[in-house]
XYZ file of C-alpha atoms in Angstrom:
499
model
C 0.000 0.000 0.000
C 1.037 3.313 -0.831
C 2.661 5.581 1.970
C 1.068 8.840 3.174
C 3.603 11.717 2.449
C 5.917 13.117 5.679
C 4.403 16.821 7.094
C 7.031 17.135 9.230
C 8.575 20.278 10.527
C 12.382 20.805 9.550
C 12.592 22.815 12.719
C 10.577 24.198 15.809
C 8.675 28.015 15.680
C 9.585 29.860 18.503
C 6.199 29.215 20.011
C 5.818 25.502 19.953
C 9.142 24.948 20.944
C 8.126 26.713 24.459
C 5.053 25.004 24.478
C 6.706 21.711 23.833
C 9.341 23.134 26.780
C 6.919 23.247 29.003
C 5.119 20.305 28.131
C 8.306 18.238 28.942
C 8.515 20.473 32.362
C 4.416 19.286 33.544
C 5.730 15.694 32.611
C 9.222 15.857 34.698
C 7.195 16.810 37.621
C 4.690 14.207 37.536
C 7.576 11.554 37.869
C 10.209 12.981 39.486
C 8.359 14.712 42.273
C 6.616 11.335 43.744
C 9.802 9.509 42.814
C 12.240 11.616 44.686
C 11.030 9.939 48.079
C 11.857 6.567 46.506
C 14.470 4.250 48.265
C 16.612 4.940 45.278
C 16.407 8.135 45.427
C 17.085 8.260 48.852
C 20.034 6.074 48.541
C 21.193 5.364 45.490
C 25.341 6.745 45.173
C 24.600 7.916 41.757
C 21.929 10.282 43.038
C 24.173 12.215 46.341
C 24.533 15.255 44.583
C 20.649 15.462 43.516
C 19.975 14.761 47.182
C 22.205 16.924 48.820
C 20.981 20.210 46.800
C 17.424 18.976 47.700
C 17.894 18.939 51.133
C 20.370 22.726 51.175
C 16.849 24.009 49.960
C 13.944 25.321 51.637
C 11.894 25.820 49.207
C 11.389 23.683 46.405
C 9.181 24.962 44.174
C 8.578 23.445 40.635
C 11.296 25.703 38.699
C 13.846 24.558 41.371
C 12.582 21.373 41.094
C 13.505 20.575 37.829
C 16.726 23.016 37.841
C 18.394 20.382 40.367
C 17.079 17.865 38.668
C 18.871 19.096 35.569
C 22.008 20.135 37.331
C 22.213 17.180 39.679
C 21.048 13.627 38.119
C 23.782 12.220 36.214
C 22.962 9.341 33.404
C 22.461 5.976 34.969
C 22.907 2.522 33.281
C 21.683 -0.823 34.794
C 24.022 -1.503 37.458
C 22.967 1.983 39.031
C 19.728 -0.426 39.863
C 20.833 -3.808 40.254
C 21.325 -3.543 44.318
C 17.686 -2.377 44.505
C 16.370 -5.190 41.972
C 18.099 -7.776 44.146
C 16.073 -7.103 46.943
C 13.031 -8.103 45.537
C 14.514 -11.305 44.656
C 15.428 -11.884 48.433
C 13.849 -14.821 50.526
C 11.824 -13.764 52.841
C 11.284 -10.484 50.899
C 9.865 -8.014 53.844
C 7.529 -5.566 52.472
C 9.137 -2.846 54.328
C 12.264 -3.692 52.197
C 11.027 -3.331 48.746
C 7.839 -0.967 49.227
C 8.561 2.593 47.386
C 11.578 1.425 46.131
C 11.978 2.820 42.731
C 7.917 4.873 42.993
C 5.169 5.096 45.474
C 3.967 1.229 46.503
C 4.558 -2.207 45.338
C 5.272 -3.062 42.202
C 2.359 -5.140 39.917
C 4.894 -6.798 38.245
C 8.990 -7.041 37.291
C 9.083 -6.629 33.431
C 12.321 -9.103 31.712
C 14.377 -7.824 29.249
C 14.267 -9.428 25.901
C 17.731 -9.729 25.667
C 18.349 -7.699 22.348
C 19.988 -4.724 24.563
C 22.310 -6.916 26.725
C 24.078 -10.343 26.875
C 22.036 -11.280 30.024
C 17.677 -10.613 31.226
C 17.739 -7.421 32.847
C 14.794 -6.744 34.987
C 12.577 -3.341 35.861
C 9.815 -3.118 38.485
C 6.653 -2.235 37.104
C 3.829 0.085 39.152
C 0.015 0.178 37.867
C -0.250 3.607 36.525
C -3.484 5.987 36.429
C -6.274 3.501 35.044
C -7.253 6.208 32.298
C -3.408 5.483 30.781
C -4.156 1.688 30.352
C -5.917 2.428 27.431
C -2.982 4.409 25.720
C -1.617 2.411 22.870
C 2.075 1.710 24.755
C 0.419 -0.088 27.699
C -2.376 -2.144 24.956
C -0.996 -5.824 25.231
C -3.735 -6.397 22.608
C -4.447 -3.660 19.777
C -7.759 -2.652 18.947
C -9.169 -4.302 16.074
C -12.780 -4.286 14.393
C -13.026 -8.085 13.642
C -10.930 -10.498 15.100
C -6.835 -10.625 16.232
C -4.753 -13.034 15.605
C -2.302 -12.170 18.636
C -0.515 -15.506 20.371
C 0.249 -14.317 23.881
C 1.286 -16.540 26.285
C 0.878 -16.496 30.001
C 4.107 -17.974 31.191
C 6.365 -16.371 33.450
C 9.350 -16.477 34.624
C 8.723 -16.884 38.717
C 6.877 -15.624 41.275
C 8.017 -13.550 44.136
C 6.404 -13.643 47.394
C 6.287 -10.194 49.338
C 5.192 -10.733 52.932
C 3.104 -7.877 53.776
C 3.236 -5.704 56.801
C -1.048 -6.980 57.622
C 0.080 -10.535 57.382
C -1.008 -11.088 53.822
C 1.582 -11.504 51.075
C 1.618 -10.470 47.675
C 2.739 -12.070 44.838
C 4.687 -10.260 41.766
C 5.010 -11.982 38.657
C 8.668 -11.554 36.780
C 7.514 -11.657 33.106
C 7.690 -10.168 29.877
C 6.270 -6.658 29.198
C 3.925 -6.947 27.045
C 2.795 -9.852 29.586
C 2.862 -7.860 32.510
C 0.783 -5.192 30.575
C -1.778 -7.396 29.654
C -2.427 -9.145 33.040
C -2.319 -5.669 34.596
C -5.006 -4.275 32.056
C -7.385 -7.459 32.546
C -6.880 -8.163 36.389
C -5.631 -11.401 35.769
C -3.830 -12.479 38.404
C -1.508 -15.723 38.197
C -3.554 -16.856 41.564
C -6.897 -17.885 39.155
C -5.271 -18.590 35.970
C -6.839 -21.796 36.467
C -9.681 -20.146 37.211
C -9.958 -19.128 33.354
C -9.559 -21.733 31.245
C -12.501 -21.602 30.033
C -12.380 -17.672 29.022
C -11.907 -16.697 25.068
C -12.273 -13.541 25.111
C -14.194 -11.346 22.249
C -12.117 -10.554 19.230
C -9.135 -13.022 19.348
C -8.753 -16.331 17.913
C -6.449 -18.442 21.029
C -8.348 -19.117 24.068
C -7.194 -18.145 27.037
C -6.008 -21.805 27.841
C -3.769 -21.545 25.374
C -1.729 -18.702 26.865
C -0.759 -21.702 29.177
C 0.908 -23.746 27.170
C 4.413 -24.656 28.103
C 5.839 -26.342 24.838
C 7.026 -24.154 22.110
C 5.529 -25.985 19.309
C 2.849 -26.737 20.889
C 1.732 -23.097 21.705
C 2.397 -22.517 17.968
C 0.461 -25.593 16.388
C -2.820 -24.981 18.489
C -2.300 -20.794 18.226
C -2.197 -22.007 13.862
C -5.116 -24.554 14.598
C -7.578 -21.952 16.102
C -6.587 -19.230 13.812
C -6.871 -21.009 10.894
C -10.406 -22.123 11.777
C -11.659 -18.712 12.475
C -11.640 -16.707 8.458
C -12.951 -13.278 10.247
C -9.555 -12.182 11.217
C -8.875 -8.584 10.258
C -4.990 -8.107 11.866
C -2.097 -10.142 13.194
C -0.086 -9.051 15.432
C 3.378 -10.919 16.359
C 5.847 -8.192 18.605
C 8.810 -9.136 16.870
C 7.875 -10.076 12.861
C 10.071 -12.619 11.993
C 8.541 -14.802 15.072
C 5.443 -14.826 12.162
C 7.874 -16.825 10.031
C 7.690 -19.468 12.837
C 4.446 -19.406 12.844
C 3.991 -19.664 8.661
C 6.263 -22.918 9.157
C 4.584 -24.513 11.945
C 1.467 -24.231 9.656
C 3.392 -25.327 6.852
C 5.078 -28.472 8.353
C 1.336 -29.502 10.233
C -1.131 -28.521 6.728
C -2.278 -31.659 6.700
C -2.641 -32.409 10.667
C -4.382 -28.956 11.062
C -6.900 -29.173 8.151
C -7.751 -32.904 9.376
C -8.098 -31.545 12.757
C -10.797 -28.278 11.817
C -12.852 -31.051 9.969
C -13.435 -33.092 12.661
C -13.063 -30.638 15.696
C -10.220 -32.247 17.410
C -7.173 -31.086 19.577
C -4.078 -32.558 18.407
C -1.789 -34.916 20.426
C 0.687 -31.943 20.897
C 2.934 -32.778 23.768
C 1.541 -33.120 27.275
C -1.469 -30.563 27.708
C -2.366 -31.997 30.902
C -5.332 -30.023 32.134
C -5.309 -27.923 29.220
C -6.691 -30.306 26.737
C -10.447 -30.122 28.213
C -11.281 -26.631 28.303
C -9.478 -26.827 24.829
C -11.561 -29.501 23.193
C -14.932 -28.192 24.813
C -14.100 -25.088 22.788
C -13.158 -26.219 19.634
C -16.366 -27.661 17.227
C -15.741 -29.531 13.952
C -16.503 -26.977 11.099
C -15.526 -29.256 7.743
C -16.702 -25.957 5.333
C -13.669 -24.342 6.691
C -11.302 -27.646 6.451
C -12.541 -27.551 2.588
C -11.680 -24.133 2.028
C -8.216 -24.423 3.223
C -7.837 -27.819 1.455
C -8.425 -25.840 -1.483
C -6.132 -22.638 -1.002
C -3.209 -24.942 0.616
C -0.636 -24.311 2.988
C 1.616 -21.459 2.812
C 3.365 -20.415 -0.150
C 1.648 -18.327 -2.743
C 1.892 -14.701 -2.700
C -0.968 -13.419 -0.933
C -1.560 -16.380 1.248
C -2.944 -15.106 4.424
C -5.704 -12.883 2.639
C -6.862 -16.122 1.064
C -7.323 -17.859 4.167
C -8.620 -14.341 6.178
C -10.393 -12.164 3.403
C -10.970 -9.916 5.897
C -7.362 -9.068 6.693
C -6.140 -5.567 6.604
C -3.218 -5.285 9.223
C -0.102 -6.637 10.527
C 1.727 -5.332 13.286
C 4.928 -6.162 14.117
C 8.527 -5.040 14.428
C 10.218 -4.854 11.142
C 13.765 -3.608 12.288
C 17.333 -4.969 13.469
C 17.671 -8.523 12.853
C 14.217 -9.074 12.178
C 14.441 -7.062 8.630
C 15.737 -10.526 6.480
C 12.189 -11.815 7.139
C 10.399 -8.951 5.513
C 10.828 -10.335 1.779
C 8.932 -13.560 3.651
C 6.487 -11.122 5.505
C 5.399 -9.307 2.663
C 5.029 -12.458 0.268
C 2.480 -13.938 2.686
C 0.391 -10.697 3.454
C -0.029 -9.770 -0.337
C 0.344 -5.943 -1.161
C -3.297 -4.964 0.052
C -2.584 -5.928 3.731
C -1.301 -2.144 5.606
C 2.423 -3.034 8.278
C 3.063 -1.058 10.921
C 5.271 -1.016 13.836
C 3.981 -1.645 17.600
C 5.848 1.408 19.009
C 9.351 1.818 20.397
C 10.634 1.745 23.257
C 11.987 -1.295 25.441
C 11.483 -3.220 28.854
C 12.487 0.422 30.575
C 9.936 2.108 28.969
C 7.876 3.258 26.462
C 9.167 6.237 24.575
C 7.340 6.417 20.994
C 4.190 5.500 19.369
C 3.798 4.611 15.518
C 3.672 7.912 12.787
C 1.282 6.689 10.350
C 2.037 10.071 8.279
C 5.087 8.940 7.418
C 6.685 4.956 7.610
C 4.468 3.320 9.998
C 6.959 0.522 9.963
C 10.477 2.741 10.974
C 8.647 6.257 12.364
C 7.623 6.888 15.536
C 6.399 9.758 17.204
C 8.177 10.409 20.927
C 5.323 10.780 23.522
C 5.477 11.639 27.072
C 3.269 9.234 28.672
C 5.621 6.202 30.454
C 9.180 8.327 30.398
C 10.016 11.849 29.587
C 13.281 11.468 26.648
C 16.398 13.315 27.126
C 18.687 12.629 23.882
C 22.778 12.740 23.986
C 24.381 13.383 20.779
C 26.392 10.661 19.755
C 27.974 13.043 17.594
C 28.874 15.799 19.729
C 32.347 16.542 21.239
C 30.337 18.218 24.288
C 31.437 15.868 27.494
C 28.956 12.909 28.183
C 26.772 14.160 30.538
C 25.756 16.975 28.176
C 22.257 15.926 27.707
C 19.308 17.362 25.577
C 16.179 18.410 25.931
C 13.208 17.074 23.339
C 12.891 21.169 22.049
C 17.189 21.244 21.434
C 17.400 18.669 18.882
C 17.824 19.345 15.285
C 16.032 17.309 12.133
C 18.935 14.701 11.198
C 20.595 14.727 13.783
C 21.534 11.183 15.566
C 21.254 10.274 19.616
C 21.129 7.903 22.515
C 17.773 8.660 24.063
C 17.916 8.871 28.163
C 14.975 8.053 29.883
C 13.389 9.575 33.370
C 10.248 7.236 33.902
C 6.933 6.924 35.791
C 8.694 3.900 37.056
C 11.538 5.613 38.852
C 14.287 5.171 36.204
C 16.659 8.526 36.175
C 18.377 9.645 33.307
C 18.838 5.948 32.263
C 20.631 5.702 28.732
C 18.995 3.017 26.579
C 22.147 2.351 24.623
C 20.105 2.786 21.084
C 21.301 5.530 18.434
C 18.061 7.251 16.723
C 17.916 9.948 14.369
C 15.302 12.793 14.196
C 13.294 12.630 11.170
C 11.270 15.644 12.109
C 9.106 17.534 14.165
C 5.258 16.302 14.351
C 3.449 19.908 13.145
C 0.710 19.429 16.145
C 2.284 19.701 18.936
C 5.905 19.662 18.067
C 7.243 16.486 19.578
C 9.946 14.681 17.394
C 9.546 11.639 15.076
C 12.584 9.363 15.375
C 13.540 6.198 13.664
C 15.351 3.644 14.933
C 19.260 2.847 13.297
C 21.378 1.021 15.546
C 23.023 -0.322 19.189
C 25.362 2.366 20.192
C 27.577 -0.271 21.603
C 26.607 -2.894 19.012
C 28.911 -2.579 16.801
C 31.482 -5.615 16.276
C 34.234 -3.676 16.775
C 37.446 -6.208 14.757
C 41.034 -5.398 15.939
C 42.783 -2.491 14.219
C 39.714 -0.152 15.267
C 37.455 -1.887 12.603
C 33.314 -1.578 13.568
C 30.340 -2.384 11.758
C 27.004 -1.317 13.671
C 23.828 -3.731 13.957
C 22.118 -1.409 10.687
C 25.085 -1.660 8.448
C 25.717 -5.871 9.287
C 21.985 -5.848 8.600
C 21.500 -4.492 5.351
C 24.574 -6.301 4.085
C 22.673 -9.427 4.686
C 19.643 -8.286 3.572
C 20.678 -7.453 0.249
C 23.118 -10.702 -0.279
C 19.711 -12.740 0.647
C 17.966 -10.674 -2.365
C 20.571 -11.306 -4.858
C 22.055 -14.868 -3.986
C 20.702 -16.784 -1.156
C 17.091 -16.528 -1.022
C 14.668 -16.078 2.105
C 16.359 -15.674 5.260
C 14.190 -16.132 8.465
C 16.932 -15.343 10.895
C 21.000 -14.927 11.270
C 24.063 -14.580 13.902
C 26.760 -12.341 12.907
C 30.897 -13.925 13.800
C 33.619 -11.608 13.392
C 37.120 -12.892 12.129
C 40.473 -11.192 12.897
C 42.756 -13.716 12.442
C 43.938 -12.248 8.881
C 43.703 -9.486 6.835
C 41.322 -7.847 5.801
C 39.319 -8.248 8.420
C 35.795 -10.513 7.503
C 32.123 -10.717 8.598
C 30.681 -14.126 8.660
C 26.888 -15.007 8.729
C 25.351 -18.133 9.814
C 21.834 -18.330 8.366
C 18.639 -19.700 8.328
C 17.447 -20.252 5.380
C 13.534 -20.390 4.305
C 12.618 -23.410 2.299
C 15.042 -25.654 -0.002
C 18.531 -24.405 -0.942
């Protein structure tokens, strides 16, 4: 589908750019102000400067406020948090120990890395925010469609961490993904009654909620395909990252015959060891042998234009399109067909969210900064001004490239994500920047004699080889070798189909 043209501003008018100051000033306060009373706040070593020119000061009005805050809070990095993480890991965790500790209360949940920012799962306590913001599109686990989503979510977490409350009660956090943790938080479902709901399939998606429960990998995949494929009233898919749709096109592909068998006659597959699952799971799916005709007759996938055979209906994917994920767009698009519209989820990461999607310009590399879940900062990577010499949102300049820092709702400080961005613009509403994504700013391989390549440039070397030589890639690891001159890239690949 044809993209909308870009309206964005080359540069800010005096008077949004105060505006947008000011803006960014209402948002600081909201975070920083509860936050400051925080135990990391209060004893973090990174922070002794911000809380020693909080406490020489009487009055601390909102323009002081945010001077010290500017003056005083240094950028952090993950180890800045780590002590305070720990504790909520600690057996017995005391309530008293980890209550306030990065904002007011407990936490509803610790959100896990996903690893593409870091060698090893980071983690970042996450507080239930005003109940008007669940409904913003960062914190919407599952997007808003008009027919029905084809969304495989599952419920599994990584552990469960007992607080023992100061009433006698104890609460129980779940350490899980984000987009997890969101969607529990938004529905109230606690890990306590997930049993409680196996029976629930909920309005407008196509996996049960048993499913969500599944513990093997293929076998989440083969009954998320099975139930999916049943259902023809599908109008968007969403998978976070989009090359994890490949998987899901092969599991289809590899179990046609299994899964069209199994829609006839209205049958759960002997997929592993569902256990308890399989009964709520067979009550809920009914032969329908129209539909198992149908598919016979379009086949598994393949064709260009596969999935609008098999969902008419379908007019969106969602999914992120970027980094490593990029050599399964040729794949991607093959299966969608050209009428079906892609678009990014967002940007941001397990620390927060910093951007929603532009639809007037590339949904799928865009993204509008927004100042809902963190308030940005930028450094410029390109500046010879020391380090700490960090930018507000109204001081960049269109085409210019940063690391954004992030001050968050859930009492991060100045935390540097680590990503390079560039500024494609300036959004002609209300002046906030659209930014696109290009790279790790440490994820280069850097080769001896100085050599680097960053994450965009190994990428789209890849990317184009796969065009002209190789064929569909559905994923790749990138292994440097110094041993000679010149210096070499290797890829190991996985490759889509026969060689």
């Amino acid at each position: 589908m044809s993209r909308p043209k870009t309206d964005l501003l080359d540069s800010l008018p005096t008077e949004l750019s105060q505006q947008l100051k000011d803006r960014v000033d209402r948002a600081l306060l909201e975070f920083i102000r509860p936050n400051s009373a925080s135990q990391l706040a209060q004893e973090a070593p990174e922070l002794i400067k911000f809380r020693e020119a909080i406490a020489q000061n009487d009055s601390m009005d909102d323009r002081e406020l945010l001077r010290i805050f500017r003056e005083f809070i240094p950028t952090t990095n993950y180890e800045a948090y780590k002590p305070f993480i720990a504790k909520f890991f600690a057996s017995p965790c005391k309530e008293a120990d980890v209550k306030n500790m990065f904002a007011p209360g407990l936490p509803y949940f610790l959100a896990m890395s996903s690893m593409t920012s870091g060698k090893s799962v980071k983690t970042f306590p996450k507080y239930r925010p005003p109940s008007h913001l669940l409904q913003h599109p960062l914190y919407l686990a599952l997007p808003p469609s008009e027919g029905t989503t084809l969304s495989p979510a599952s419920m599994r977490y990584s552990q469960i961490l007992t607080i023992d409350c100061e009433d006698g009660q104890s609460k129980q956090v779940t350490v899980c993904s984000l987009s997890i943790g969101f969607l529990r938080m938004a529905m109230n479902w606690d890990v306590e009654h997930d049993n409680e709901r196996l029976d629930l399939w909920c309005t407008g998606q196509t996996d049960p909620y048993a499913i969500s429960l599944v513990k093997s990998y293929r076998a989440f995949f083969v009954l998320n395909a099975l139930f999916a494929l049943a259902d023809r009233r599908v109008t968007t898919i969403r998978f976070f990252f989009a090359n994890v749709f490949v998987t899901f096109l092969q599991y289809i592909e590899d179990e046609w015959s299994l899964l069209i068998d199994c829609i006839e006659k209205g049958i759960i597959p002997d997929v592993d060891n569902l256990g308890h699952l399989r009964a709520p799971l067979e009550k809920l799916f009914k032969p329908n042998p129209d539909r198992a005709a149908e598919l016979r007759e379009i086949g598994p996938p393949g064709i260009q234009g596969w999935a609008i055979r098999v969902w008419p209906d379908l007019t969106r994917f969602i999914g992120i399109t970027g980094g490593p994920a990029a050599a399964s767009v040729p794949k991607i698009t093959h299966a969608l067909g050209p009428s079906v519209f892609a678009q990014s989820p967002g940007y941001g990461s397990s620390e927060g969210g910093v951007a929603i999607t532009y639809h007037k310009g590339d949904p799928n590399t865009d993204y509008k900064v927004v100042l809902v879940d963190v308030v940005t900062e930028f450094l410029d990577v390109h500046s010879n001004e020391p380090s700490e010499h960090v930018l507000s949102i109204h001081e960049l300049v269109a085409g210019g490239h940063y690391e954004p820092i992030l001050t968050t709702r859930n009492g991060l400080w100045r935390y540097r994500m680590g990503d390079v961005v560039t500024v494609k613009g300036f959004a002609p509403d209300d002046g906030l920047p659209v930014i696109s994504y290009l790279h790790r700013r440490e994820g280069g391989i850097l080769m001896a004699f100085g050599t680097t390549c960053t994450e965009s440039q190994l990428t789209t070397a890849i990317v184009s080889a796969a065009n002209r030589w190789i064929g569909q890639i559905i994923d790749f690891t990138i292994v440097g070798d110094d041993r000679d001159t010149p210096i070499t890239y290797g890829y190991l690949v996985e490759i889509g189909g026969e060689i």
